[in-house]
Amino acid sequence: MANVKVAIRVRPLNARETADGGKLAVQVEGKLARIRNVKLDGRSEGAVDSREKLLEFCFDYCYWSVDPADPHYASQEEVTALLKNSLLIETMVPQCQAMKPSSCVA
C-alpha cells in the first residue's frame, strides 16, 4: 500500500497575471487551503447557483510563498528542504525501527 503525502505551495501572481487584473484566490491556514471562486464575487447572496463561493481542502503540507514579509512565508528553497527532510525521515524511520534498537539513532 502506498503512503501518499500531498503538498501545495501558493506562489505570488506573476507579471502577466497581475497585468491581466488577476486576483489571488487561495488562502492558507495551517494544513487548510481555502479557494475562493473569484468569478462569483459579484453575485448576490440570494442568487441561486450550484457553485460554491469558497472551497476548503486539507493537505499534508501547505506553504505560503506570496509575501516575504508575512511571518508564515516559505521560499521555494525552504519548501524543497522541508519536503526533502520529511521524505527522508519517513523513509528511514521504518527501516531504522526494523533494525536493532541500539543501532538506531533518531
PDB file of C-alpha atoms in Angstrom:
ATOM      1  CA  MET A   1       0.000   0.000   0.000  1.00  0.00           C
ATOM      2  CA  ALA A   2       1.403   3.401  -0.987  1.00  0.00           C
ATOM      3  CA  ASN A   3       1.697   6.211   1.509  1.00  0.00           C
ATOM      4  CA  VAL A   4       0.980   9.403  -0.423  1.00  0.00           C
ATOM      5  CA  LYS A   5       1.598  12.863   1.009  1.00  0.00           C
ATOM      6  CA  VAL A   6       0.303  15.965  -0.748  1.00  0.00           C
ATOM      7  CA  ALA A   7       1.920  19.387  -0.500  1.00  0.00           C
ATOM      8  CA  ILE A   8       0.850  22.703  -2.017  1.00  0.00           C
ATOM      9  CA  ARG A   9       2.746  25.963  -2.349  1.00  0.00           C
ATOM     10  CA  VAL A  10       0.851  29.174  -3.017  1.00  0.00           C
ATOM     11  CA  ARG A  11       3.015  31.441  -5.148  1.00  0.00           C
ATOM     12  CA  PRO A  12       2.604  35.140  -5.908  1.00  0.00           C
ATOM     13  CA  LEU A  13       0.919  36.219  -9.111  1.00  0.00           C
ATOM     14  CA  ASN A  14       3.361  36.656 -11.971  1.00  0.00           C
ATOM     15  CA  ALA A  15       3.626  39.880 -14.023  1.00  0.00           C
ATOM     16  CA  ARG A  16       1.202  38.704 -16.718  1.00  0.00           C
ATOM     17  CA  GLU A  17      -1.412  37.624 -14.177  1.00  0.00           C
ATOM     18  CA  THR A  18      -1.125  40.957 -12.376  1.00  0.00           C
ATOM     19  CA  ALA A  19      -1.341  42.917 -15.651  1.00  0.00           C
ATOM     20  CA  ASP A  20      -4.468  40.951 -16.608  1.00  0.00           C
ATOM     21  CA  GLY A  21      -6.123  42.008 -13.335  1.00  0.00           C
ATOM     22  CA  GLY A  22      -5.691  38.629 -11.682  1.00  0.00           C
ATOM     23  CA  LYS A  23      -6.566  38.196  -8.010  1.00  0.00           C
ATOM     24  CA  LEU A  24      -5.116  35.758  -5.530  1.00  0.00           C
ATOM     25  CA  ALA A  25      -7.841  33.185  -4.932  1.00  0.00           C
ATOM     26  CA  VAL A  26      -6.105  30.931  -2.378  1.00  0.00           C
ATOM     27  CA  GLN A  27      -5.620  31.415   1.350  1.00  0.00           C
ATOM     28  CA  VAL A  28      -3.634  29.049   3.568  1.00  0.00           C
ATOM     29  CA  GLU A  29      -4.083  28.436   7.271  1.00  0.00           C
ATOM     30  CA  GLY A  30      -2.068  25.547   8.673  1.00  0.00           C
ATOM     31  CA  LYS A  31      -2.923  22.483   6.598  1.00  0.00           C
ATOM     32  CA  LEU A  32      -6.110  24.063   5.253  1.00  0.00           C
ATOM     33  CA  ALA A  33      -6.314  25.768   1.857  1.00  0.00           C
ATOM     34  CA  ARG A  34      -9.322  27.926   1.024  1.00  0.00           C
ATOM     35  CA  ILE A  35     -10.006  28.569  -2.632  1.00  0.00           C
ATOM     36  CA  ARG A  36     -12.333  31.431  -3.487  1.00  0.00           C
ATOM     37  CA  ASN A  37     -14.195  31.335  -6.795  1.00  0.00           C
ATOM     38  CA  VAL A  38     -13.496  34.913  -7.885  1.00  0.00           C
ATOM     39  CA  LYS A  39     -15.973  34.577 -10.763  1.00  0.00           C
ATOM     40  CA  LEU A  40     -18.757  34.512  -8.170  1.00  0.00           C
ATOM     41  CA  ASP A  41     -17.601  37.595  -6.218  1.00  0.00           C
ATOM     42  CA  GLY A  42     -20.208  39.811  -7.861  1.00  0.00           C
ATOM     43  CA  ARG A  43     -23.235  37.601  -7.245  1.00  0.00           C
ATOM     44  CA  SER A  44     -25.747  38.465  -4.573  1.00  0.00           C
ATOM     45  CA  GLU A  45     -26.017  36.147  -1.585  1.00  0.00           C
ATOM     46  CA  GLY A  46     -29.575  35.146  -2.501  1.00  0.00           C
ATOM     47  CA  ALA A  47     -28.770  34.160  -6.080  1.00  0.00           C
ATOM     48  CA  VAL A  48     -29.356  30.540  -6.976  1.00  0.00           C
ATOM     49  CA  ASP A  49     -26.101  28.977  -8.100  1.00  0.00           C
ATOM     50  CA  SER A  50     -24.823  25.440  -7.632  1.00  0.00           C
ATOM     51  CA  ARG A  51     -21.211  26.607  -7.466  1.00  0.00           C
ATOM     52  CA  GLU A  52     -19.609  27.301  -4.104  1.00  0.00           C
ATOM     53  CA  LYS A  53     -18.040  30.660  -3.380  1.00  0.00           C
ATOM     54  CA  LEU A  54     -15.420  29.168  -1.062  1.00  0.00           C
ATOM     55  CA  LEU A  55     -13.995  25.660  -1.153  1.00  0.00           C
ATOM     56  CA  GLU A  56     -11.781  24.204   1.583  1.00  0.00           C
ATOM     57  CA  PHE A  57      -9.250  21.411   1.227  1.00  0.00           C
ATOM     58  CA  CYS A  58      -6.846  19.834   3.724  1.00  0.00           C
ATOM     59  CA  PHE A  59      -3.338  18.830   2.670  1.00  0.00           C
ATOM     60  CA  ASP A  60      -0.410  17.240   4.441  1.00  0.00           C
ATOM     61  CA  TYR A  61       1.658  20.366   3.852  1.00  0.00           C
ATOM     62  CA  CYS A  62       0.606  23.892   2.845  1.00  0.00           C
ATOM     63  CA  TYR A  63       3.194  26.571   2.128  1.00  0.00           C
ATOM     64  CA  TRP A  64       2.614  30.300   1.646  1.00  0.00           C
ATOM     65  CA  SER A  65       5.115  31.941  -0.710  1.00  0.00           C
ATOM     66  CA  VAL A  66       3.208  35.077  -1.675  1.00  0.00           C
ATOM     67  CA  ASP A  67       4.621  37.806   0.577  1.00  0.00           C
ATOM     68  CA  PRO A  68       8.162  37.606   2.017  1.00  0.00           C
ATOM     69  CA  ALA A  69       7.090  39.995   4.804  1.00  0.00           C
ATOM     70  CA  ASP A  70       4.459  37.519   6.035  1.00  0.00           C
ATOM     71  CA  PRO A  71       5.589  35.572   9.124  1.00  0.00           C
ATOM     72  CA  HIS A  72       4.341  32.326   7.515  1.00  0.00           C
ATOM     73  CA  TYR A  73       6.299  32.906   4.290  1.00  0.00           C
ATOM     74  CA  ALA A  74       8.217  29.928   2.896  1.00  0.00           C
ATOM     75  CA  SER A  75      10.620  30.383  -0.010  1.00  0.00           C
ATOM     76  CA  GLN A  76      10.931  27.768  -2.744  1.00  0.00           C
ATOM     77  CA  GLU A  77      14.274  26.719  -1.228  1.00  0.00           C
ATOM     78  CA  GLU A  78      12.696  26.264   2.229  1.00  0.00           C
ATOM     79  CA  VAL A  79       9.808  24.240   0.812  1.00  0.00           C
ATOM     80  CA  THR A  80      12.203  21.976  -1.084  1.00  0.00           C
ATOM     81  CA  ALA A  81      14.389  21.453   2.004  1.00  0.00           C
ATOM     82  CA  LEU A  82      11.408  20.772   4.279  1.00  0.00           C
ATOM     83  CA  LEU A  83       9.891  18.242   1.896  1.00  0.00           C
ATOM     84  CA  LYS A  84      13.238  16.502   1.360  1.00  0.00           C
ATOM     85  CA  ASN A  85      13.761  16.229   5.126  1.00  0.00           C
ATOM     86  CA  SER A  86      10.222  14.940   5.669  1.00  0.00           C
ATOM     87  CA  LEU A  87      10.648  12.340   2.931  1.00  0.00           C
ATOM     88  CA  LEU A  88      13.991  11.238   4.331  1.00  0.00           C
ATOM     89  CA  ILE A  89      12.604  10.868   7.866  1.00  0.00           C
ATOM     90  CA  GLU A  90       9.515   8.972   6.715  1.00  0.00           C
ATOM     91  CA  THR A  91      11.669   6.661   4.601  1.00  0.00           C
ATOM     92  CA  MET A  92      14.364   5.987   7.183  1.00  0.00           C
ATOM     93  CA  VAL A  93      12.331   5.609  10.406  1.00  0.00           C
ATOM     94  CA  PRO A  94      10.545   2.363   9.400  1.00  0.00           C
ATOM     95  CA  GLN A  95      13.841   0.891   8.189  1.00  0.00           C
ATOM     96  CA  CYS A  96      15.565   2.004  11.363  1.00  0.00           C
ATOM     97  CA  GLN A  97      12.847   0.509  13.588  1.00  0.00           C
ATOM     98  CA  ALA A  98      13.308  -2.862  11.887  1.00  0.00           C
ATOM     99  CA  MET A  99      16.970  -2.833  12.882  1.00  0.00           C
ATOM    100  CA  LYS A 100      18.355  -3.475  16.353  1.00  0.00           C
ATOM    101  CA  PRO A 101      17.337  -0.635  18.707  1.00  0.00           C
ATOM    102  CA  SER A 102      20.977   0.055  19.647  1.00  0.00           C
ATOM    103  CA  SER A 103      21.886   0.749  16.017  1.00  0.00           C
ATOM    104  CA  CYS A 104      19.053   3.225  15.536  1.00  0.00           C
ATOM    105  CA  VAL A 105      19.731   6.882  16.221  1.00  0.00           C
ATOM    106  CA  ALA A 106      16.671   9.083  15.930  1.00  0.00           C
TER     107      ALA A 106
END
